[in-house]
mmCIF file of C-alpha atoms in Angstrom:
data_model
loop_
_atom_site.group_PDB
_atom_site.id
_atom_site.type_symbol
_atom_site.label_atom_id
_atom_site.label_comp_id
_atom_site.label_asym_id
_atom_site.label_seq_id
_atom_site.Cartn_x
_atom_site.Cartn_y
_atom_site.Cartn_z
ATOM 1 C CA UNK A 1 35.492 -19.314 5.856
ATOM 2 C CA UNK A 2 31.742 -19.606 5.217
ATOM 3 C CA UNK A 3 30.454 -18.586 1.816
ATOM 4 C CA UNK A 4 27.916 -15.760 1.471
ATOM 5 C CA UNK A 5 26.081 -15.049 -1.776
ATOM 6 C CA UNK A 6 24.300 -11.687 -1.829
ATOM 7 C CA UNK A 7 22.073 -10.774 -4.734
ATOM 8 C CA UNK A 8 21.721 -7.017 -4.922
ATOM 9 C CA UNK A 9 18.349 -5.191 -5.219
ATOM 10 C CA UNK A 10 16.610 -5.846 -8.502
ATOM 11 C CA UNK A 11 19.214 -8.317 -9.756
ATOM 12 C CA UNK A 12 16.790 -11.016 -10.849
ATOM 13 C CA UNK A 13 18.359 -11.783 -14.213
ATOM 14 C CA UNK A 14 20.665 -14.723 -13.989
ATOM 15 C CA UNK A 15 19.521 -15.470 -10.457
ATOM 16 C CA UNK A 16 19.517 -19.221 -10.933
ATOM 17 C CA UNK A 17 23.151 -19.110 -12.010
ATOM 18 C CA UNK A 18 24.044 -16.907 -9.057
ATOM 19 C CA UNK A 19 22.310 -19.181 -6.578
ATOM 20 C CA UNK A 20 24.241 -22.152 -7.890
ATOM 21 C CA UNK A 21 27.516 -20.727 -6.618
ATOM 22 C CA UNK A 22 29.125 -22.853 -3.963
ATOM 23 C CA UNK A 23 27.212 -26.042 -4.700
ATOM 24 C CA UNK A 24 30.461 -27.963 -4.949
ATOM 25 C CA UNK A 25 31.213 -27.293 -1.290
ATOM 26 C CA UNK A 26 31.237 -30.063 1.266
ATOM 27 C CA UNK A 27 27.806 -31.565 1.763
ATOM 28 C CA UNK A 28 27.823 -30.897 5.509
ATOM 29 C CA UNK A 29 27.612 -27.124 4.976
ATOM 30 C CA UNK A 30 24.087 -26.038 5.903
ATOM 31 C CA UNK A 31 22.764 -23.595 3.298
ATOM 32 C CA UNK A 32 20.194 -20.975 4.300
ATOM 33 C CA UNK A 33 18.303 -18.717 1.888
ATOM 34 C CA UNK A 34 17.207 -15.275 3.065
ATOM 35 C CA UNK A 35 14.661 -13.181 1.143
ATOM 36 C CA UNK A 36 14.131 -9.537 2.190
ATOM 37 C CA UNK A 37 11.305 -7.265 0.992
ATOM 38 C CA UNK A 38 13.534 -4.159 0.947
ATOM 39 C CA UNK A 39 17.242 -3.318 0.793
ATOM 40 C CA UNK A 40 19.255 -4.401 3.825
ATOM 41 C CA UNK A 41 20.604 -0.931 4.562
ATOM 42 C CA UNK A 42 22.029 0.375 7.843
ATOM 43 C CA UNK A 43 18.639 0.592 9.578
ATOM 44 C CA UNK A 44 15.119 -0.763 9.138
ATOM 45 C CA UNK A 45 13.226 -4.035 8.967
ATOM 46 C CA UNK A 46 15.453 -5.750 6.429
ATOM 47 C CA UNK A 47 18.534 -4.564 8.325
ATOM 48 C CA UNK A 48 17.333 -6.267 11.499
ATOM 49 C CA UNK A 49 16.549 -9.458 9.586
ATOM 50 C CA UNK A 50 20.075 -9.295 8.221
ATOM 51 C CA UNK A 51 21.415 -8.786 11.746
ATOM 52 C CA UNK A 52 19.685 -12.057 12.620
ATOM 53 C CA UNK A 53 21.500 -13.670 9.698
ATOM 54 C CA UNK A 54 24.805 -12.277 10.978
ATOM 55 C CA UNK A 55 24.102 -13.733 14.411
ATOM 56 C CA UNK A 56 23.571 -17.155 12.794
ATOM 57 C CA UNK A 57 26.875 -16.911 10.955
ATOM 58 C CA UNK A 58 28.756 -15.790 14.056
ATOM 59 C CA UNK A 59 27.262 -18.668 16.052
ATOM 60 C CA UNK A 60 27.727 -21.487 13.509
ATOM 61 C CA UNK A 61 30.750 -20.225 11.587
ATOM 62 C CA UNK A 62 31.798 -22.420 8.647
ATOM 63 C CA UNK A 63 28.909 -24.817 9.248
ATOM 64 C CA UNK A 64 26.517 -22.447 7.435
ATOM 65 C CA UNK A 65 26.350 -20.736 4.058
ATOM 66 C CA UNK A 66 24.061 -17.781 3.383
ATOM 67 C CA UNK A 67 22.290 -16.905 0.143
ATOM 68 C CA UNK A 68 20.633 -13.484 0.320
ATOM 69 C CA UNK A 69 18.180 -11.822 -2.056
ATOM 70 C CA UNK A 70 16.954 -8.364 -1.088
ATOM 71 C CA UNK A 71 14.423 -5.753 -2.217
ATOM 72 C CA UNK A 72 11.968 -8.327 -3.552
ATOM 73 C CA UNK A 73 8.270 -7.362 -3.752
ATOM 74 C CA UNK A 74 5.497 -9.778 -2.884
ATOM 75 C CA UNK A 75 4.214 -11.811 -5.796
ATOM 76 C CA UNK A 76 5.716 -13.647 -8.773
ATOM 77 C CA UNK A 77 9.317 -12.513 -8.224
ATOM 78 C CA UNK A 78 9.330 -13.762 -4.650
ATOM 79 C CA UNK A 79 7.719 -17.072 -5.628
ATOM 80 C CA UNK A 80 10.260 -17.594 -8.412
ATOM 81 C CA UNK A 81 13.187 -16.931 -6.088
ATOM 82 C CA UNK A 82 11.853 -19.371 -3.491
ATOM 83 C CA UNK A 83 11.627 -22.101 -6.101
ATOM 84 C CA UNK A 84 15.077 -21.306 -7.477
ATOM 85 C CA UNK A 85 16.590 -21.442 -4.010
ATOM 86 C CA UNK A 86 14.870 -24.745 -3.341
ATOM 87 C CA UNK A 87 16.046 -26.209 -6.635
ATOM 88 C CA UNK A 88 19.607 -25.150 -5.883
ATOM 89 C CA UNK A 89 19.675 -27.086 -2.622
ATOM 90 C CA UNK A 90 19.121 -24.730 0.312
ATOM 91 C CA UNK A 91 18.359 -26.546 3.556
ATOM 92 C CA UNK A 92 16.309 -23.755 5.081
ATOM 93 C CA UNK A 93 14.668 -20.462 4.076
ATOM 94 C CA UNK A 94 13.894 -17.271 5.964
ATOM 95 C CA UNK A 95 11.052 -15.351 4.293
ATOM 96 C CA UNK A 96 11.076 -11.765 5.503
ATOM 97 C CA UNK A 97 7.681 -10.364 4.507
ATOM 98 C CA UNK A 98 4.055 -10.955 5.464
ATOM 99 C CA UNK A 99 3.240 -10.968 1.752
ATOM 100 C CA UNK A 100 5.469 -13.990 1.118
ATOM 101 C CA UNK A 101 3.225 -16.237 3.209
ATOM 102 C CA UNK A 102 1.029 -17.991 0.655
ATOM 103 C CA UNK A 103 3.777 -18.530 -1.909
ATOM 104 C CA UNK A 104 6.085 -19.653 0.884
ATOM 105 C CA UNK A 105 3.591 -22.212 2.121
ATOM 106 C CA UNK A 106 3.138 -23.587 -1.402
ATOM 107 C CA UNK A 107 6.907 -23.899 -1.760
ATOM 108 C CA UNK A 108 7.174 -25.598 1.635
ATOM 109 C CA UNK A 109 4.601 -28.196 0.599
ATOM 110 C CA UNK A 110 6.459 -28.757 -2.663
ATOM 111 C CA UNK A 111 9.778 -29.220 -0.834
ATOM 112 C CA UNK A 112 9.042 -31.012 2.472
ATOM 113 C CA UNK A 113 12.751 -31.517 3.191
ATOM 114 C CA UNK A 114 13.362 -27.753 3.439
ATOM 115 C CA UNK A 115 12.436 -25.915 6.636
ATOM 116 C CA UNK A 116 10.941 -22.403 6.447
ATOM 117 C CA UNK A 117 10.525 -19.565 8.915
ATOM 118 C CA UNK A 118 8.269 -16.719 7.829
ATOM 119 C CA UNK A 119 7.962 -13.201 9.214
ATOM 120 C CA UNK A 120 4.647 -11.815 10.452
ATOM 121 C CA UNK A 121 2.350 -14.485 9.043
ATOM 122 C CA UNK A 122 -0.148 -16.793 10.713
ATOM 123 C CA UNK A 123 -0.108 -20.009 8.661
ATOM 124 C CA UNK A 124 1.970 -23.039 9.624
ATOM 125 C CA UNK A 125 2.832 -26.527 8.349
ATOM 126 C CA UNK A 126 5.174 -29.249 9.554
ATOM 127 C CA UNK A 127 8.104 -27.506 7.843
ATOM 128 C CA UNK A 128 6.734 -23.943 7.839
ATOM 129 C CA UNK A 129 6.824 -21.786 10.961
ATOM 130 C CA UNK A 130 6.256 -18.099 11.549
ATOM 131 C CA UNK A 131 7.727 -15.448 13.784
ATOM 132 C CA UNK A 132 6.458 -12.187 15.195
ATOM 133 C CA UNK A 133 7.542 -9.754 17.850
ATOM 134 C CA UNK A 134 5.258 -8.232 20.436
ATOM 135 C CA UNK A 135 5.813 -4.755 19.099
ATOM 136 C CA UNK A 136 2.705 -3.586 20.903
ATOM 137 C CA UNK A 137 4.750 -3.839 24.116
ATOM 138 C CA UNK A 138 7.405 -1.385 22.993
ATOM 139 C CA UNK A 139 4.736 0.715 21.233
ATOM 140 C CA UNK A 140 2.884 1.250 24.512
ATOM 141 C CA UNK A 141 6.051 2.519 26.202
ATOM 142 C CA UNK A 142 6.971 4.764 23.257
ATOM 143 C CA UNK A 143 3.387 6.052 23.286
ATOM 144 C CA UNK A 144 3.785 7.017 26.935
ATOM 145 C CA UNK A 145 6.768 9.127 25.939
ATOM 146 C CA UNK A 146 4.698 10.751 23.177
ATOM 147 C CA UNK A 147 1.952 11.594 25.638
ATOM 148 C CA UNK A 148 4.471 13.347 27.850
ATOM 149 C CA UNK A 149 6.044 15.563 25.187
ATOM 150 C CA UNK A 150 3.175 16.534 22.872
ATOM 151 C CA UNK A 151 2.005 20.115 23.217
ATOM 152 C CA UNK A 152 -0.709 20.090 20.538
ATOM 153 C CA UNK A 153 -2.169 16.764 21.646
ATOM 154 C CA UNK A 154 -2.002 15.613 18.022
ATOM 155 C CA UNK A 155 0.017 12.548 17.030
ATOM 156 C CA UNK A 156 0.556 11.676 13.380
ATOM 157 C CA UNK A 157 1.315 8.173 12.127
ATOM 158 C CA UNK A 158 2.764 7.058 8.793
ATOM 159 C CA UNK A 159 1.770 3.392 8.576
ATOM 160 C CA UNK A 160 2.472 0.617 6.086
ATOM 161 C CA UNK A 161 -0.542 -1.701 5.842
ATOM 162 C CA UNK A 162 -3.687 -2.116 7.924
ATOM 163 C CA UNK A 163 -2.842 -5.674 8.978
ATOM 164 C CA UNK A 164 -3.448 -6.893 12.559
ATOM 165 C CA UNK A 165 0.207 -6.514 13.563
ATOM 166 C CA UNK A 166 0.239 -2.846 12.532
ATOM 167 C CA UNK A 167 -3.209 -2.160 13.992
ATOM 168 C CA UNK A 168 -2.043 -3.601 17.313
ATOM 169 C CA UNK A 169 1.006 -1.325 17.301
ATOM 170 C CA UNK A 170 -1.138 1.742 16.546
ATOM 171 C CA UNK A 171 -3.627 0.933 19.302
ATOM 172 C CA UNK A 172 -0.947 0.198 21.901
ATOM 173 C CA UNK A 173 0.920 3.408 21.095
ATOM 174 C CA UNK A 174 -2.308 5.400 21.432
ATOM 175 C CA UNK A 175 -3.207 3.710 24.734
ATOM 176 C CA UNK A 176 0.267 4.447 26.062
ATOM 177 C CA UNK A 177 -0.061 8.111 25.135
ATOM 178 C CA UNK A 178 -3.544 8.286 26.659
ATOM 179 C CA UNK A 179 -2.288 6.776 29.922
ATOM 180 C CA UNK A 180 -0.829 10.160 30.831
ATOM 181 C CA UNK A 181 -2.597 12.441 28.324
ATOM 182 C CA UNK A 182 -6.251 11.320 27.897
ATOM 183 C CA UNK A 183 -7.120 13.929 25.246
ATOM 184 C CA UNK A 184 -4.672 12.616 22.646
ATOM 185 C CA UNK A 185 -5.880 12.699 19.031
ATOM 186 C CA UNK A 186 -4.292 10.472 16.374
ATOM 187 C CA UNK A 187 -4.241 10.789 12.581
ATOM 188 C CA UNK A 188 -2.921 8.034 10.296
ATOM 189 C CA UNK A 189 -1.708 8.049 6.706
ATOM 190 C CA UNK A 190 -1.891 4.544 5.228
ATOM 191 C CA UNK A 191 0.824 4.041 2.598
ATOM 192 C CA UNK A 192 -0.045 0.483 1.571
ATOM 193 C CA UNK A 193 3.667 -0.094 1.129
ATOM 194 C CA UNK A 194 6.625 -1.329 3.161
ATOM 195 C CA UNK A 195 9.036 0.776 1.160
ATOM 196 C CA UNK A 196 8.069 4.113 -0.387
ATOM 197 C CA UNK A 197 10.472 6.797 0.916
ATOM 198 C CA UNK A 198 9.113 9.711 -1.116
ATOM 199 C CA UNK A 199 5.476 9.039 -0.231
ATOM 200 C CA UNK A 200 6.449 8.503 3.412
ATOM 201 C CA UNK A 201 8.203 11.880 3.528
ATOM 202 C CA UNK A 202 5.260 13.608 1.860
ATOM 203 C CA UNK A 203 2.886 12.023 4.372
ATOM 204 C CA UNK A 204 5.007 13.085 7.339
ATOM 205 C CA UNK A 205 5.101 16.686 6.121
ATOM 206 C CA UNK A 206 1.325 16.648 5.656
ATOM 207 C CA UNK A 207 0.784 15.433 9.223
ATOM 208 C CA UNK A 208 3.148 18.062 10.599
ATOM 209 C CA UNK A 209 1.244 20.733 8.663
ATOM 210 C CA UNK A 210 -1.883 19.512 10.483
ATOM 211 C CA UNK A 211 -0.211 20.290 13.849
ATOM 212 C CA UNK A 212 1.030 16.819 14.711
ATOM 213 C CA UNK A 213 4.055 17.450 16.926
ATOM 214 C CA UNK A 214 4.915 13.749 17.387
ATOM 215 C CA UNK A 215 5.258 11.535 14.302
ATOM 216 C CA UNK A 216 5.252 7.737 14.439
ATOM 217 C CA UNK A 217 6.894 5.888 11.515
ATOM 218 C CA UNK A 218 5.493 2.350 11.376
ATOM 219 C CA UNK A 219 7.341 -0.235 9.274
ATOM 220 C CA UNK A 220 8.851 2.235 6.846
ATOM 221 C CA UNK A 221 12.116 0.557 6.011
ATOM 222 C CA UNK A 222 14.098 3.765 5.647
ATOM 223 C CA UNK A 223 14.733 6.752 7.935
ATOM 224 C CA UNK A 224 12.749 8.958 5.538
ATOM 225 C CA UNK A 225 10.066 9.932 8.069
ATOM 226 C CA UNK A 226 12.647 10.264 10.822
ATOM 227 C CA UNK A 227 14.749 12.735 8.830
ATOM 228 C CA UNK A 228 11.690 14.851 7.976
ATOM 229 C CA UNK A 229 10.781 15.095 11.654
ATOM 230 C CA UNK A 230 14.329 16.150 12.494
ATOM 231 C CA UNK A 231 14.252 18.820 9.783
ATOM 232 C CA UNK A 232 10.862 20.123 10.909
ATOM 233 C CA UNK A 233 11.737 20.077 14.602
ATOM 234 C CA UNK A 234 9.095 17.623 15.827
ATOM 235 C CA UNK A 235 9.534 14.474 17.876
ATOM 236 C CA UNK A 236 9.579 11.141 16.090
ATOM 237 C CA UNK A 237 9.287 7.447 17.012
ATOM 238 C CA UNK A 238 10.175 4.632 14.625
ATOM 239 C CA UNK A 239 9.970 0.840 14.442
ATOM 240 C CA UNK A 240 12.525 -1.941 13.828
ATOM 241 C CA UNK A 241 15.906 -0.212 14.321
ATOM 242 C CA UNK A 242 17.519 2.453 16.458
ATOM 243 C CA UNK A 243 17.513 5.502 14.166
ATOM 244 C CA UNK A 244 19.099 7.993 16.547
ATOM 245 C CA UNK A 245 21.832 8.981 14.029
ATOM 246 C CA UNK A 246 19.126 10.278 11.676
ATOM 247 C CA UNK A 247 17.374 12.437 14.280
ATOM 248 C CA UNK A 248 19.981 13.307 16.921
ATOM 249 C CA UNK A 249 17.893 16.035 18.544
ATOM 250 C CA UNK A 250 14.283 14.960 17.903
ATOM 251 C CA UNK A 251 14.213 11.166 18.128
ATOM 252 C CA UNK A 252 11.848 10.450 21.006
ATOM 253 C CA UNK A 253 12.443 6.680 21.011
ATOM 254 C CA UNK A 254 13.132 3.763 18.691
ATOM 255 C CA UNK A 255 11.269 0.463 18.928
ATOM 256 C CA UNK A 256 13.946 -2.121 18.164
ATOM 257 C CA UNK A 257 13.523 -5.801 17.283
ATOM 258 C CA UNK A 258 16.112 -8.558 17.603
ATOM 259 C CA UNK A 259 15.930 -11.908 15.797
ATOM 260 C CA UNK A 260 19.341 -13.413 16.544
ATOM 261 C CA UNK A 261 18.377 -15.812 19.343
ATOM 262 C CA UNK A 262 15.304 -17.071 17.472
ATOM 263 C CA UNK A 263 17.122 -17.583 14.168
ATOM 264 C CA UNK A 264 19.934 -19.501 15.882
ATOM 265 C CA UNK A 265 17.435 -21.725 17.692
ATOM 266 C CA UNK A 266 15.535 -22.531 14.499
ATOM 267 C CA UNK A 267 18.667 -23.236 12.453
ATOM 268 C CA UNK A 268 19.903 -25.589 15.149
ATOM 269 C CA UNK A 269 16.548 -27.388 15.180
ATOM 270 C CA UNK A 270 16.649 -27.764 11.406
ATOM 271 C CA UNK A 271 20.200 -29.100 11.561
ATOM 272 C CA UNK A 272 19.102 -31.603 14.223
ATOM 273 C CA UNK A 273 15.993 -32.667 12.240
ATOM 274 C CA UNK A 274 13.846 -31.514 15.158
ATOM 275 C CA UNK A 275 12.286 -28.498 13.419
ATOM 276 C CA UNK A 276 8.553 -28.034 13.909
ATOM 277 C CA UNK A 277 6.413 -25.471 12.130
ATOM 278 C CA UNK A 278 5.335 -23.498 15.167
ATOM 279 C CA UNK A 279 4.662 -19.847 15.887
ATOM 280 C CA UNK A 280 7.063 -17.613 17.809
ATOM 281 C CA UNK A 281 5.843 -14.356 19.306
ATOM 282 C CA UNK A 282 8.732 -12.793 21.171
ATOM 283 C CA UNK A 283 8.432 -9.834 23.484
ATOM 284 C CA UNK A 284 10.344 -7.934 26.108
ATOM 285 C CA UNK A 285 10.651 -11.067 28.238
ATOM 286 C CA UNK A 286 12.484 -12.753 25.328
ATOM 287 C CA UNK A 287 14.742 -9.758 24.588
ATOM 288 C CA UNK A 288 13.076 -9.692 21.158
ATOM 289 C CA UNK A 289 11.768 -6.119 21.488
ATOM 290 C CA UNK A 290 13.143 -3.103 23.307
ATOM 291 C CA UNK A 291 12.829 0.674 23.465
ATOM 292 C CA UNK A 292 16.098 2.376 22.588
ATOM 293 C CA UNK A 293 17.496 5.921 22.601
ATOM 294 C CA UNK A 294 14.733 7.374 24.780
ATOM 295 C CA UNK A 295 15.007 11.153 24.601
ATOM 296 C CA UNK A 296 16.783 12.981 27.382
ATOM 297 C CA UNK A 297 14.080 15.648 27.076
ATOM 298 C CA UNK A 298 11.928 13.486 29.342
ATOM 299 C CA UNK A 299 12.131 14.359 33.009
ATOM 300 C CA UNK A 300 13.631 11.950 35.521
ATOM 301 C CA UNK A 301 10.129 11.206 36.792
ATOM 302 C CA UNK A 302 8.805 10.526 33.284
ATOM 303 C CA UNK A 303 11.733 8.277 32.444
ATOM 304 C CA UNK A 304 11.217 6.376 35.697
ATOM 305 C CA UNK A 305 7.590 5.808 34.722
ATOM 306 C CA UNK A 306 8.715 4.316 31.387
ATOM 307 C CA UNK A 307 11.278 2.111 33.121
ATOM 308 C CA UNK A 308 8.675 0.840 35.580
ATOM 309 C CA UNK A 309 6.305 -0.009 32.726
ATOM 310 C CA UNK A 310 9.054 -1.847 30.828
ATOM 311 C CA UNK A 311 9.794 -3.859 33.950
ATOM 312 C CA UNK A 312 6.106 -4.652 34.500
ATOM 313 C CA UNK A 313 5.606 -5.762 30.882
ATOM 314 C CA UNK A 314 8.781 -7.867 30.941
ATOM 315 C CA UNK A 315 7.707 -9.658 34.116
ATOM 316 C CA UNK A 316 4.173 -10.255 32.881
ATOM 317 C CA UNK A 317 2.635 -8.036 35.555
ATOM 318 C CA UNK A 318 1.168 -5.639 33.005
ATOM 319 C CA UNK A 319 -0.492 -6.164 29.612
ATOM 320 C CA UNK A 320 -0.752 -3.024 27.409
ATOM 321 C CA UNK A 321 -4.201 -4.186 26.305
ATOM 322 C CA UNK A 322 -5.854 -4.016 29.712
ATOM 323 C CA UNK A 323 -9.371 -2.553 30.003
ATOM 324 C CA UNK A 324 -11.259 -0.412 30.043
ATOM 325 C CA UNK A 325 -10.709 -0.058 26.295
ATOM 326 C CA UNK A 326 -13.222 1.750 24.085
ATOM 327 C CA UNK A 327 -13.174 1.708 20.290
ATOM 328 C CA UNK A 328 -13.610 4.554 17.809
ATOM 329 C CA UNK A 329 -17.379 4.214 17.884
ATOM 330 C CA UNK A 330 -17.608 4.487 21.665
ATOM 331 C CA UNK A 331 -18.220 0.795 22.316
ATOM 332 C CA UNK A 332 -16.499 -0.732 25.328
ATOM 333 C CA UNK A 333 -14.538 -3.719 24.045
ATOM 334 C CA UNK A 334 -12.747 -4.581 27.275
ATOM 335 C CA UNK A 335 -14.095 -3.912 30.744
ATOM 336 C CA UNK A 336 -11.830 -2.659 33.494
ATOM 337 C CA UNK A 337 -9.241 -5.285 34.375
ATOM 338 C CA UNK A 338 -9.916 -7.487 31.337
ATOM 339 C CA UNK A 339 -7.063 -8.184 28.943
ATOM 340 C CA UNK A 340 -7.032 -8.940 25.245
ATOM 341 C CA UNK A 341 -6.131 -12.532 24.425
ATOM 342 C CA UNK A 342 -3.292 -13.350 22.040
ATOM 343 C CA UNK A 343 -5.791 -14.876 19.614
ATOM 344 C CA UNK A 344 -7.844 -11.668 19.543
ATOM 345 C CA UNK A 345 -4.747 -9.527 19.175
ATOM 346 C CA UNK A 346 -3.539 -11.589 16.220
ATOM 347 C CA UNK A 347 -6.795 -10.841 14.407
ATOM 348 C CA UNK A 348 -7.446 -7.322 15.702
ATOM 349 C CA UNK A 349 -9.486 -5.217 13.273
ATOM 350 C CA UNK A 350 -10.566 -2.180 15.293
ATOM 351 C CA UNK A 351 -9.017 1.086 16.450
ATOM 352 C CA UNK A 352 -9.259 2.629 19.896
ATOM 353 C CA UNK A 353 -11.007 5.829 20.838
ATOM 354 C CA UNK A 354 -8.958 8.924 20.066
ATOM 355 C CA UNK A 355 -7.833 7.721 16.629
ATOM 356 C CA UNK A 356 -9.557 9.911 14.058
ATOM 357 C CA UNK A 357 -8.650 7.983 10.909
ATOM 358 C CA UNK A 358 -10.699 4.919 9.985
ATOM 359 C CA UNK A 359 -9.380 1.578 8.829
ATOM 360 C CA UNK A 360 -9.276 1.308 5.020
ATOM 361 C CA UNK A 361 -11.902 -0.987 3.496
#
């Protein structure tokens, strides 16, 4: 049976000793280190990363060994763990936070024989690749659902950081809502955190008090916002996992990600010495993103509209960022029929018309 070492949240003392477990195993066991920015609970970003790890173990069986460290903030702790894992002989690392990028790249250069895959970043090297999902695709569809059900016309968003990936999700969601409800107004609370349950709940309640009757929880790695929406009786959409159990009556939709196929492919490449530090950006066509648990409160006609859009995005017939698109200041950024390039989307730094909150400086 494969060996799995899990270091629990905050357990940094004695980490080097813990990571050394299993080093007497047969040399042909491929050891993979996983670092998560939050606890790998039953839902959320870290949970889905951990589901990708499970898929690797199910696929490769005893050929792989997992070393897992969770709930690690960006900065010195993460850098120290990377170096400890490298020193203890891992063959590959999965770095699960945007904020791990620079320290991860330094570690990759220091250990050229170890292959790295890094979540949400944009830098690469021969042994350092990155992976993203096209969450703007599922966000557009979930936004359509929000446009159908809102009665106040006000959508509230509890967002992590104002990085391009999050900005793209916010814009796509808003455009989806505006596709059937042009007068939508959006307010955002920026948390500047991936994991702050109490502040996320407080922010959700504040948005609801301001008449937001649909709440969007963006990269909050707990169901904290989702449970508040359920308690307050307003619709809610969340990212990363299906959180239906936490809002059985008011979950409007969940934007789910799936990393299993990508992780398996990259581990196999590393095992075969064919790994290259490229960029993966998986979408609906790759089964990397999906919209789950769509509310039965939508009419049959509304649901059919969502299904048609999912099909069009999956086939490449429709791009959520298709003009005309106007920004907050009234400037037309895309003319009718024009689409936003991947390069522009990866560096997006503007918000669409209808979003009242500005980007933080």
